[in-house]
């Protein structure tokens, strides 16, 4: 291992919905020295929940797979799934399973909170985002309404990455990036909003300290992980902020991520405040902003359609005029939590391959329409789209993005960008450098380039018209 490693070693953690991934990385060169992965389970049915204890066990398993490299690490950082509600009792134990970002049960609480505190525009101005059902504030309001005993037993509220950082260090610390997805951290003041907290019956004392960019959360105190005691632990951040760090993003570079959920985002120097609620006005992990839009239905939804049709996911066919809105799990962008999938324009001549292509088109349309709102007015219209996530490896996904966006596409070679971004944050802390500059030095955004194609305006207009005309069905 010594030959591979020029500098000190750092660990980047990606604690996602489905699994924990760990990377041990050379802080100087970005060479990945070791990697590990362990799965999580998520409850089925209407609620999407996980036991936080299994995230900790999965972290231990993934680190153990990294062998001696993890035991030699000088610093570590955790990137975690955003928005999740981890309710802890006075002893620091979970009072119930964590409610995850994709749990849409809090839709009524979301609507009520928006109305009670002045409407969508007031929320956007104050908090930076309109708190949809995903946001932690809506989840906490749901818990108080539906499980009052659990809410009463809650002494501390954490996000998934905060929970892991606290078990690592013994310190209650979060960062501005992940905190900006709660709904009770105001981007206008960069602090917790006491009026919102009072409205939902939560005290600021139950929340973690928000570390400044570049500030440590503490050092490793946990004995039950294969990590050196005393290693530096960075503040960590949300998964999208970590991926932005992992790509070393500069302002105006658009990113489209194709995973279980789809996301589009770009770093901005302007504080975002979208009153339509399409764009979440997140903070990034460095001191800038990360306007972001997220869809619930992306690769899983399209794979489900392929399975229903009995086709390989790449077996798409061009042509036809069928439109599919693949909102199988309800949808967040556009905000249609009760929606289901919708097919319009079926003809005798429609083929299964065309129907599958329509599922891709519907999923990509929702993301690209949101991208227009994410990017600053002065962002270049022909800037390449950085395409990341599992879907970026699929030809049908890449071709659909190129055909509907009209932009060139770059697919970075680097895998596990959330864990890489966490590693860059740990390296930045250790070396006293800007973590995005660390990632750029590592060359993480290099990859295959695909030139621009002429945009398919006819398909775009068909989807937009179908979506506009289906409002009553999709809101039912």
GROMACS .gro file of C-alpha atoms in nm:
model
  476
    1UNK     CA    1   0.000   0.000   0.000
    2UNK     CA    2   0.289   0.238   0.070
    3UNK     CA    3   0.379   0.259  -0.299
    4UNK     CA    4   0.027   0.368  -0.385
    5UNK     CA    5   0.009   0.626  -0.111
    6UNK     CA    6   0.210   0.948  -0.133
    7UNK     CA    7   0.025   1.147   0.130
    8UNK     CA    8  -0.183   1.091   0.442
    9UNK     CA    9  -0.495   0.877   0.409
   10UNK     CA   10  -0.851   1.004   0.457
   11UNK     CA   11  -1.186   0.822   0.467
   12UNK     CA   12  -1.497   0.939   0.282
   13UNK     CA   13  -1.832   0.787   0.380
   14UNK     CA   14  -2.153   0.783   0.174
   15UNK     CA   15  -2.444   0.678   0.396
   16UNK     CA   16  -2.726   0.660   0.141
   17UNK     CA   17  -3.080   0.523   0.138
   18UNK     CA   18  -2.974   0.176   0.023
   19UNK     CA   19  -2.619   0.128   0.157
   20UNK     CA   20  -2.306   0.268   0.320
   21UNK     CA   21  -1.998   0.305   0.102
   22UNK     CA   22  -1.651   0.390   0.234
   23UNK     CA   23  -1.343   0.500   0.040
   24UNK     CA   24  -0.991   0.531   0.180
   25UNK     CA   25  -0.819   0.795  -0.034
   26UNK     CA   26  -0.468   0.935  -0.059
   27UNK     CA   27  -0.520   1.301   0.040
   28UNK     CA   28  -0.251   1.426  -0.198
   29UNK     CA   29  -0.326   1.231  -0.517
   30UNK     CA   30  -0.689   1.120  -0.485
   31UNK     CA   31  -0.592   0.757  -0.545
   32UNK     CA   32  -0.851   0.524  -0.390
   33UNK     CA   33  -0.652   0.283  -0.173
   34UNK     CA   34  -0.943   0.075  -0.038
   35UNK     CA   35  -1.322   0.059  -0.056
   36UNK     CA   36  -1.608  -0.108   0.126
   37UNK     CA   37  -1.987  -0.132   0.104
   38UNK     CA   38  -2.267  -0.273   0.322
   39UNK     CA   39  -2.644  -0.266   0.257
   40UNK     CA   40  -2.932  -0.098   0.444
   41UNK     CA   41  -3.295  -0.208   0.455
   42UNK     CA   42  -3.585   0.034   0.406
   43UNK     CA   43  -3.939  -0.050   0.514
   44UNK     CA   44  -4.192  -0.113   0.238
   45UNK     CA   45  -4.541   0.032   0.216
   46UNK     CA   46  -4.642   0.396   0.249
   47UNK     CA   47  -4.376   0.491   0.503
   48UNK     CA   48  -4.007   0.484   0.412
   49UNK     CA   49  -3.812   0.414   0.732
   50UNK     CA   50  -3.479   0.267   0.845
   51UNK     CA   51  -3.325   0.181   1.181
   52UNK     CA   52  -3.036   0.428   1.236
   53UNK     CA   53  -2.848   0.155   1.424
   54UNK     CA   54  -2.808  -0.038   1.101
   55UNK     CA   55  -2.634   0.264   0.939
   56UNK     CA   56  -2.374   0.241   1.217
   57UNK     CA   57  -2.336  -0.135   1.172
   58UNK     CA   58  -2.307  -0.091   0.795
   59UNK     CA   59  -2.039   0.176   0.849
   60UNK     CA   60  -1.843  -0.072   1.063
   61UNK     CA   61  -1.879  -0.347   0.801
   62UNK     CA   62  -1.776  -0.119   0.514
   63UNK     CA   63  -1.471   0.010   0.708
   64UNK     CA   64  -1.372  -0.347   0.798
   65UNK     CA   65  -1.365  -0.430   0.425
   66UNK     CA   66  -1.106  -0.150   0.384
   67UNK     CA   67  -0.862  -0.345   0.604
   68UNK     CA   68  -0.548  -0.179   0.740
   69UNK     CA   69  -0.595   0.131   0.522
   70UNK     CA   70  -0.889   0.250   0.737
   71UNK     CA   71  -0.684   0.201   1.055
   72UNK     CA   72  -0.418   0.436   0.916
   73UNK     CA   73  -0.657   0.721   0.825
   74UNK     CA   74  -0.580   1.067   0.960
   75UNK     CA   75  -0.925   1.220   0.891
   76UNK     CA   76  -1.279   1.119   0.802
   77UNK     CA   77  -1.602   1.277   0.683
   78UNK     CA   78  -1.959   1.151   0.640
   79UNK     CA   79  -2.185   1.246   0.350
   80UNK     CA   80  -2.540   1.132   0.421
   81UNK     CA   81  -2.889   1.115   0.271
   82UNK     CA   82  -3.061   1.449   0.329
   83UNK     CA   83  -3.381   1.539   0.515
   84UNK     CA   84  -3.415   1.220   0.725
   85UNK     CA   85  -3.562   1.259   1.074
   86UNK     CA   86  -3.362   1.081   1.344
   87UNK     CA   87  -3.539   1.125   1.680
   88UNK     CA   88  -3.322   1.037   1.983
   89UNK     CA   89  -3.414   1.000   2.349
   90UNK     CA   90  -3.221   1.147   2.642
   91UNK     CA   91  -2.975   0.853   2.627
   92UNK     CA   92  -2.906   0.915   2.257
   93UNK     CA   93  -3.101   0.607   2.144
   94UNK     CA   94  -3.352   0.628   1.854
   95UNK     CA   95  -3.711   0.649   1.983
   96UNK     CA   96  -3.838   0.503   1.652
   97UNK     CA   97  -3.698   0.422   1.305
   98UNK     CA   98  -3.574   0.722   1.105
   99UNK     CA   99  -3.820   0.870   0.855
  100UNK     CA  100  -3.638   0.902   0.523
  101UNK     CA  101  -3.636   1.173   0.256
  102UNK     CA  102  -3.869   0.975   0.024
  103UNK     CA  103  -4.144   0.931   0.284
  104UNK     CA  104  -4.431   1.145   0.150
  105UNK     CA  105  -4.674   1.088   0.441
  106UNK     CA  106  -4.602   1.442   0.574
  107UNK     CA  107  -4.767   1.604   0.267
  108UNK     CA  108  -5.060   1.746   0.476
  109UNK     CA  109  -4.818   1.887   0.738
  110UNK     CA  110  -4.608   2.042   0.460
  111UNK     CA  111  -4.913   2.219   0.314
  112UNK     CA  112  -5.027   2.340   0.655
  113UNK     CA  113  -4.684   2.477   0.751
  114UNK     CA  114  -4.651   2.664   0.423
  115UNK     CA  115  -4.994   2.824   0.472
  116UNK     CA  116  -4.943   2.906   0.842
  117UNK     CA  117  -4.617   3.091   0.793
  118UNK     CA  118  -4.713   3.327   0.514
  119UNK     CA  119  -4.718   3.109   0.203
  120UNK     CA  120  -4.457   2.976  -0.037
  121UNK     CA  121  -4.294   3.310  -0.117
  122UNK     CA  122  -4.242   3.395   0.250
  123UNK     CA  123  -4.078   3.056   0.309
  124UNK     CA  124  -3.852   3.094   0.005
  125UNK     CA  125  -3.742   3.443   0.116
  126UNK     CA  126  -3.673   3.334   0.471
  127UNK     CA  127  -3.559   2.971   0.456
  128UNK     CA  128  -3.448   2.956   0.092
  129UNK     CA  129  -3.685   2.666   0.020
  130UNK     CA  130  -4.055   2.586   0.033
  131UNK     CA  131  -4.070   2.286   0.269
  132UNK     CA  132  -4.216   1.994   0.074
  133UNK     CA  133  -4.303   1.660   0.239
  134UNK     CA  134  -3.936   1.552   0.222
  135UNK     CA  135  -3.818   1.832   0.452
  136UNK     CA  136  -3.738   1.743   0.813
  137UNK     CA  137  -3.969   2.011   0.952
  138UNK     CA  138  -4.270   1.846   0.784
  139UNK     CA  139  -4.160   1.504   0.913
  140UNK     CA  140  -4.133   1.636   1.268
  141UNK     CA  141  -4.479   1.794   1.240
  142UNK     CA  142  -4.613   1.457   1.114
  143UNK     CA  143  -4.452   1.276   1.410
  144UNK     CA  144  -4.609   1.515   1.662
  145UNK     CA  145  -4.951   1.472   1.501
  146UNK     CA  146  -4.940   1.095   1.449
  147UNK     CA  147  -4.707   0.959   1.719
  148UNK     CA  148  -4.727   1.208   2.007
  149UNK     CA  149  -4.564   0.965   2.254
  150UNK     CA  150  -4.258   0.928   2.030
  151UNK     CA  151  -4.238   1.306   1.985
  152UNK     CA  152  -4.266   1.359   2.362
  153UNK     CA  153  -3.983   1.109   2.422
  154UNK     CA  154  -3.755   1.292   2.176
  155UNK     CA  155  -3.472   1.487   2.341
  156UNK     CA  156  -3.263   1.545   2.026
  157UNK     CA  157  -3.328   1.557   1.651
  158UNK     CA  158  -3.055   1.470   1.402
  159UNK     CA  159  -3.015   1.425   1.029
  160UNK     CA  160  -2.868   1.090   0.917
  161UNK     CA  161  -2.515   1.229   0.872
  162UNK     CA  162  -2.534   1.414   1.207
  163UNK     CA  163  -2.629   1.089   1.381
  164UNK     CA  164  -2.321   0.911   1.245
  165UNK     CA  165  -2.091   1.208   1.318
  166UNK     CA  166  -2.220   1.218   1.675
  167UNK     CA  167  -2.158   0.846   1.728
  168UNK     CA  168  -1.808   0.889   1.585
  169UNK     CA  169  -1.711   1.194   1.792
  170UNK     CA  170  -1.955   1.226   2.081
  171UNK     CA  171  -2.029   1.580   1.950
  172UNK     CA  172  -2.364   1.714   1.827
  173UNK     CA  173  -2.254   1.884   1.504
  174UNK     CA  174  -2.401   1.940   1.158
  175UNK     CA  175  -2.305   2.164   0.866
  176UNK     CA  176  -2.484   2.442   0.675
  177UNK     CA  177  -2.533   2.222   0.366
  178UNK     CA  178  -2.734   1.946   0.532
  179UNK     CA  179  -2.899   2.188   0.780
  180UNK     CA  180  -3.037   2.384   0.483
  181UNK     CA  181  -3.262   2.085   0.402
  182UNK     CA  182  -3.440   2.083   0.738
  183UNK     CA  183  -3.682   2.374   0.690
  184UNK     CA  184  -3.582   2.523   1.027
  185UNK     CA  185  -3.240   2.659   0.923
  186UNK     CA  186  -3.293   2.997   0.755
  187UNK     CA  187  -3.060   3.075   0.465
  188UNK     CA  188  -3.141   3.447   0.508
  189UNK     CA  189  -2.969   3.453   0.850
  190UNK     CA  190  -2.763   3.130   0.827
  191UNK     CA  191  -2.904   3.019   1.162
  192UNK     CA  192  -3.189   2.819   1.312
  193UNK     CA  193  -3.522   3.000   1.282
  194UNK     CA  194  -3.665   3.018   1.634
  195UNK     CA  195  -4.015   3.115   1.521
  196UNK     CA  196  -4.041   2.808   1.296
  197UNK     CA  197  -3.906   2.585   1.574
  198UNK     CA  198  -4.160   2.727   1.819
  199UNK     CA  199  -4.438   2.669   1.565
  200UNK     CA  200  -4.350   2.296   1.548
  201UNK     CA  201  -4.277   2.258   1.920
  202UNK     CA  202  -3.903   2.196   1.897
  203UNK     CA  203  -3.631   2.370   2.094
  204UNK     CA  204  -3.303   2.484   1.935
  205UNK     CA  205  -3.130   2.298   2.219
  206UNK     CA  206  -3.249   1.970   2.067
  207UNK     CA  207  -3.053   2.045   1.747
  208UNK     CA  208  -2.682   2.011   1.667
  209UNK     CA  209  -2.436   2.299   1.642
  210UNK     CA  210  -2.385   2.415   1.282
  211UNK     CA  211  -2.011   2.403   1.208
  212UNK     CA  212  -1.854   2.662   0.979
  213UNK     CA  213  -1.707   2.544   0.646
  214UNK     CA  214  -1.363   2.399   0.711
  215UNK     CA  215  -1.431   2.347   1.082
  216UNK     CA  216  -1.383   2.006   1.247
  217UNK     CA  217  -1.668   1.829   1.423
  218UNK     CA  218  -1.424   1.658   1.658
  219UNK     CA  219  -1.207   1.348   1.667
  220UNK     CA  220  -1.286   0.975   1.658
  221UNK     CA  221  -1.396   0.859   2.004
  222UNK     CA  222  -1.583   0.542   1.902
  223UNK     CA  223  -1.415   0.215   2.006
  224UNK     CA  224  -1.625  -0.022   1.796
  225UNK     CA  225  -1.499   0.085   1.451
  226UNK     CA  226  -1.170  -0.001   1.276
  227UNK     CA  227  -1.052   0.362   1.287
  228UNK     CA  228  -0.768   0.522   1.483
  229UNK     CA  229  -0.885   0.701   1.796
  230UNK     CA  230  -0.813   1.073   1.770
  231UNK     CA  231  -0.841   1.091   1.388
  232UNK     CA  232  -0.996   1.421   1.276
  233UNK     CA  233  -1.366   1.414   1.184
  234UNK     CA  234  -1.495   1.686   0.950
  235UNK     CA  235  -1.844   1.830   0.990
  236UNK     CA  236  -1.971   1.613   0.703
  237UNK     CA  237  -2.262   1.724   0.485
  238UNK     CA  238  -2.563   1.611   0.282
  239UNK     CA  239  -2.514   1.372  -0.006
  240UNK     CA  240  -2.580   1.629  -0.279
  241UNK     CA  241  -2.339   1.879  -0.122
  242UNK     CA  242  -2.079   1.602  -0.091
  243UNK     CA  243  -2.120   1.509  -0.459
  244UNK     CA  244  -2.073   1.876  -0.555
  245UNK     CA  245  -1.749   1.876  -0.354
  246UNK     CA  246  -1.652   1.544  -0.511
  247UNK     CA  247  -1.679   1.701  -0.858
  248UNK     CA  248  -1.490   2.014  -0.750
  249UNK     CA  249  -1.775   2.220  -0.896
  250UNK     CA  250  -1.730   2.583  -0.991
  251UNK     CA  251  -2.036   2.813  -1.014
  252UNK     CA  252  -2.252   2.759  -1.324
  253UNK     CA  253  -2.151   2.398  -1.398
  254UNK     CA  254  -2.478   2.201  -1.425
  255UNK     CA  255  -2.501   1.849  -1.279
  256UNK     CA  256  -2.770   1.593  -1.354
  257UNK     CA  257  -2.770   1.290  -1.122
  258UNK     CA  258  -2.959   0.975  -1.223
  259UNK     CA  259  -3.018   0.749  -0.923
  260UNK     CA  260  -3.312   0.614  -0.722
  261UNK     CA  261  -3.410   0.980  -0.725
  262UNK     CA  262  -3.302   1.226  -0.992
  263UNK     CA  263  -3.140   1.557  -0.905
  264UNK     CA  264  -3.019   1.864  -1.093
  265UNK     CA  265  -2.802   2.124  -0.928
  266UNK     CA  266  -2.525   2.379  -0.973
  267UNK     CA  267  -2.311   2.581  -0.735
  268UNK     CA  268  -2.415   2.947  -0.720
  269UNK     CA  269  -2.275   3.256  -0.551
  270UNK     CA  270  -2.633   3.393  -0.521
  271UNK     CA  271  -2.863   3.283  -0.239
  272UNK     CA  272  -3.155   3.107  -0.411
  273UNK     CA  273  -3.520   3.167  -0.319
  274UNK     CA  274  -3.767   3.003  -0.562
  275UNK     CA  275  -4.128   3.079  -0.456
  276UNK     CA  276  -4.262   2.800  -0.681
  277UNK     CA  277  -4.088   2.545  -0.457
  278UNK     CA  278  -3.935   2.366  -0.757
  279UNK     CA  279  -3.583   2.460  -0.652
  280UNK     CA  280  -3.459   2.392  -0.301
  281UNK     CA  281  -3.233   2.679  -0.201
  282UNK     CA  282  -2.970   2.466  -0.029
  283UNK     CA  283  -2.641   2.591   0.106
  284UNK     CA  284  -2.332   2.407  -0.012
  285UNK     CA  285  -2.058   2.272   0.216
  286UNK     CA  286  -1.813   2.553   0.135
  287UNK     CA  287  -1.989   2.887   0.188
  288UNK     CA  288  -2.170   2.921  -0.147
  289UNK     CA  289  -2.514   2.790  -0.244
  290UNK     CA  290  -2.645   2.476  -0.413
  291UNK     CA  291  -2.984   2.540  -0.578
  292UNK     CA  292  -3.122   2.191  -0.643
  293UNK     CA  293  -3.431   2.021  -0.775
  294UNK     CA  294  -3.508   1.656  -0.697
  295UNK     CA  295  -3.747   1.409  -0.857
  296UNK     CA  296  -3.865   1.093  -0.680
  297UNK     CA  297  -3.899   0.881  -0.995
  298UNK     CA  298  -3.581   0.813  -1.185
  299UNK     CA  299  -3.390   0.487  -1.247
  300UNK     CA  300  -3.610   0.264  -1.026
  301UNK     CA  301  -3.927   0.383  -1.196
  302UNK     CA  302  -3.789   0.330  -1.547
  303UNK     CA  303  -3.652  -0.014  -1.450
  304UNK     CA  304  -3.999  -0.103  -1.318
  305UNK     CA  305  -4.155  -0.006  -1.652
  306UNK     CA  306  -3.895  -0.216  -1.835
  307UNK     CA  307  -3.979  -0.513  -1.609
  308UNK     CA  308  -4.354  -0.471  -1.671
  309UNK     CA  309  -4.285  -0.472  -2.045
  310UNK     CA  310  -4.054  -0.773  -2.013
  311UNK     CA  311  -3.771  -0.582  -2.178
  312UNK     CA  312  -3.408  -0.508  -2.102
  313UNK     CA  313  -3.373  -0.151  -1.976
  314UNK     CA  314  -3.168  -0.057  -2.286
  315UNK     CA  315  -3.426  -0.197  -2.532
  316UNK     CA  316  -3.578   0.138  -2.629
  317UNK     CA  317  -3.714   0.229  -2.973
  318UNK     CA  318  -3.751   0.570  -3.134
  319UNK     CA  319  -4.071   0.700  -3.292
  320UNK     CA  320  -4.437   0.712  -3.202
  321UNK     CA  321  -4.619   0.978  -3.003
  322UNK     CA  322  -4.686   0.805  -2.671
  323UNK     CA  323  -4.616   1.003  -2.352
  324UNK     CA  324  -4.548   0.852  -2.011
  325UNK     CA  325  -4.527   1.041  -1.683
  326UNK     CA  326  -4.356   0.773  -1.467
  327UNK     CA  327  -4.470   0.911  -1.129
  328UNK     CA  328  -4.493   0.565  -0.968
  329UNK     CA  329  -4.408   0.688  -0.616
  330UNK     CA  330  -4.596   1.016  -0.624
  331UNK     CA  331  -4.372   1.304  -0.735
  332UNK     CA  332  -4.179   1.587  -0.574
  333UNK     CA  333  -4.086   1.785  -0.890
  334UNK     CA  334  -4.347   1.872  -1.003
  335UNK     CA  335  -4.501   1.866  -0.654
  336UNK     CA  336  -4.762   1.591  -0.693
  337UNK     CA  337  -4.725   1.368  -0.384
  338UNK     CA  338  -5.045   1.173  -0.459
  339UNK     CA  339  -4.974   1.115  -0.828
  340UNK     CA  340  -4.938   0.779  -1.000
  341UNK     CA  341  -4.791   0.690  -1.338
  342UNK     CA  342  -4.981   0.807  -1.643
  343UNK     CA  343  -4.969   0.698  -2.009
  344UNK     CA  344  -5.125   0.908  -2.287
  345UNK     CA  345  -5.130   0.867  -2.664
  346UNK     CA  346  -5.126   0.487  -2.694
  347UNK     CA  347  -5.200   0.366  -3.051
  348UNK     CA  348  -5.226   0.025  -3.220
  349UNK     CA  349  -4.886   0.094  -3.370
  350UNK     CA  350  -4.715   0.181  -3.038
  351UNK     CA  351  -4.434  -0.065  -2.961
  352UNK     CA  352  -4.308  -0.179  -2.621
  353UNK     CA  353  -3.973  -0.015  -2.702
  354UNK     CA  354  -4.143   0.319  -2.770
  355UNK     CA  355  -4.334   0.291  -2.443
  356UNK     CA  356  -4.007   0.228  -2.257
  357UNK     CA  357  -3.845   0.525  -2.433
  358UNK     CA  358  -4.143   0.736  -2.323
  359UNK     CA  359  -4.068   0.640  -1.960
  360UNK     CA  360  -3.710   0.765  -2.002
  361UNK     CA  361  -3.836   1.083  -2.169
  362UNK     CA  362  -4.084   1.156  -1.889
  363UNK     CA  363  -3.822   1.109  -1.617
  364UNK     CA  364  -3.560   1.323  -1.796
  365UNK     CA  365  -3.811   1.595  -1.889
  366UNK     CA  366  -3.893   1.659  -1.522
  367UNK     CA  367  -3.523   1.702  -1.444
  368UNK     CA  368  -3.437   1.924  -1.740
  369UNK     CA  369  -3.739   2.147  -1.686
  370UNK     CA  370  -3.618   2.200  -1.328
  371UNK     CA  371  -3.261   2.268  -1.450
  372UNK     CA  372  -3.380   2.585  -1.622
  373UNK     CA  373  -3.478   2.716  -1.278
  374UNK     CA  374  -3.165   2.591  -1.103
  375UNK     CA  375  -2.911   2.769  -1.323
  376UNK     CA  376  -2.834   3.139  -1.277
  377UNK     CA  377  -2.944   3.371  -1.558
  378UNK     CA  378  -2.581   3.424  -1.662
  379UNK     CA  379  -2.495   3.051  -1.683
  380UNK     CA  380  -2.387   2.939  -2.031
  381UNK     CA  381  -2.671   2.771  -2.225
  382UNK     CA  382  -2.425   2.532  -2.393
  383UNK     CA  383  -2.224   2.435  -2.083
  384UNK     CA  384  -2.173   2.058  -2.073
  385UNK     CA  385  -2.401   1.863  -1.841
  386UNK     CA  386  -2.208   1.654  -1.591
  387UNK     CA  387  -2.405   1.329  -1.582
  388UNK     CA  388  -2.358   1.124  -1.265
  389UNK     CA  389  -2.529   0.844  -1.072
  390UNK     CA  390  -2.598   0.486  -1.175
  391UNK     CA  391  -2.806   0.589  -1.476
  392UNK     CA  392  -2.514   0.780  -1.629
  393UNK     CA  393  -2.360   0.443  -1.722
  394UNK     CA  394  -2.668   0.353  -1.932
  395UNK     CA  395  -2.669   0.437  -2.303
  396UNK     CA  396  -3.048   0.494  -2.308
  397UNK     CA  397  -3.024   0.747  -2.023
  398UNK     CA  398  -2.732   0.933  -2.187
  399UNK     CA  399  -2.902   0.942  -2.527
  400UNK     CA  400  -3.229   1.068  -2.375
  401UNK     CA  401  -3.052   1.347  -2.184
  402UNK     CA  402  -2.864   1.456  -2.497
  403UNK     CA  403  -3.177   1.447  -2.717
  404UNK     CA  404  -3.396   1.644  -2.476
  405UNK     CA  405  -3.132   1.893  -2.349
  406UNK     CA  406  -2.940   1.979  -2.666
  407UNK     CA  407  -2.628   2.009  -2.447
  408UNK     CA  408  -2.299   1.820  -2.460
  409UNK     CA  409  -2.265   1.560  -2.184
  410UNK     CA  410  -1.964   1.455  -1.976
  411UNK     CA  411  -1.977   1.132  -1.771
  412UNK     CA  412  -1.705   1.153  -1.504
  413UNK     CA  413  -1.500   0.835  -1.465
  414UNK     CA  414  -1.494   0.878  -1.087
  415UNK     CA  415  -1.745   0.653  -0.912
  416UNK     CA  416  -1.889   0.705  -0.563
  417UNK     CA  417  -1.884   1.086  -0.586
  418UNK     CA  418  -2.058   1.134  -0.250
  419UNK     CA  419  -1.787   0.933  -0.070
  420UNK     CA  420  -1.517   1.107  -0.278
  421UNK     CA  421  -1.659   1.447  -0.183
  422UNK     CA  422  -1.661   1.348   0.184
  423UNK     CA  423  -1.299   1.236   0.141
  424UNK     CA  424  -1.215   1.573  -0.020
  425UNK     CA  425  -1.376   1.748   0.278
  426UNK     CA  426  -1.166   1.538   0.516
  427UNK     CA  427  -0.853   1.609   0.309
  428UNK     CA  428  -0.931   1.982   0.300
  429UNK     CA  429  -0.965   1.983   0.680
  430UNK     CA  430  -0.642   1.789   0.724
  431UNK     CA  431  -0.436   1.994   0.476
  432UNK     CA  432  -0.597   2.334   0.535
  433UNK     CA  433  -0.723   2.356   0.175
  434UNK     CA  434  -1.051   2.428  -0.006
  435UNK     CA  435  -1.208   2.081  -0.050
  436UNK     CA  436  -1.339   2.164  -0.400
  437UNK     CA  437  -0.984   2.261  -0.502
  438UNK     CA  438  -0.863   1.929  -0.357
  439UNK     CA  439  -1.116   1.743  -0.576
  440UNK     CA  440  -1.008   1.941  -0.884
  441UNK     CA  441  -0.648   1.844  -0.812
  442UNK     CA  442  -0.763   1.483  -0.796
  443UNK     CA  443  -0.920   1.522  -1.144
  444UNK     CA  444  -1.254   1.374  -1.037
  445UNK     CA  445  -1.467   1.538  -1.312
  446UNK     CA  446  -1.264   1.392  -1.602
  447UNK     CA  447  -1.452   1.144  -1.817
  448UNK     CA  448  -1.611   1.044  -2.145
  449UNK     CA  449  -1.742   1.337  -2.351
  450UNK     CA  450  -2.049   1.320  -2.577
  451UNK     CA  451  -2.117   1.606  -2.817
  452UNK     CA  452  -2.444   1.799  -2.829
  453UNK     CA  453  -2.737   1.671  -3.038
  454UNK     CA  454  -3.017   1.875  -3.188
  455UNK     CA  455  -3.289   1.911  -2.928
  456UNK     CA  456  -3.610   1.709  -2.979
  457UNK     CA  457  -3.857   1.995  -2.939
  458UNK     CA  458  -4.155   1.787  -3.056
  459UNK     CA  459  -4.112   1.529  -2.779
  460UNK     CA  460  -4.056   1.807  -2.524
  461UNK     CA  461  -4.379   1.984  -2.626
  462UNK     CA  462  -4.581   1.659  -2.617
  463UNK     CA  463  -4.470   1.587  -2.261
  464UNK     CA  464  -4.524   1.947  -2.144
  465UNK     CA  465  -4.876   1.954  -2.291
  466UNK     CA  466  -4.971   1.617  -2.140
  467UNK     CA  467  -4.843   1.724  -1.799
  468UNK     CA  468  -5.036   2.054  -1.816
  469UNK     CA  469  -5.358   1.882  -1.927
  470UNK     CA  470  -5.342   1.601  -1.665
  471UNK     CA  471  -5.349   1.819  -1.354
  472UNK     CA  472  -5.677   1.688  -1.210
  473UNK     CA  473  -5.577   1.322  -1.256
  474UNK     CA  474  -5.230   1.369  -1.110
  475UNK     CA  475  -5.361   1.561  -0.807
  476UNK     CA  476  -5.638   1.312  -0.729
   0.00000   0.00000   0.00000
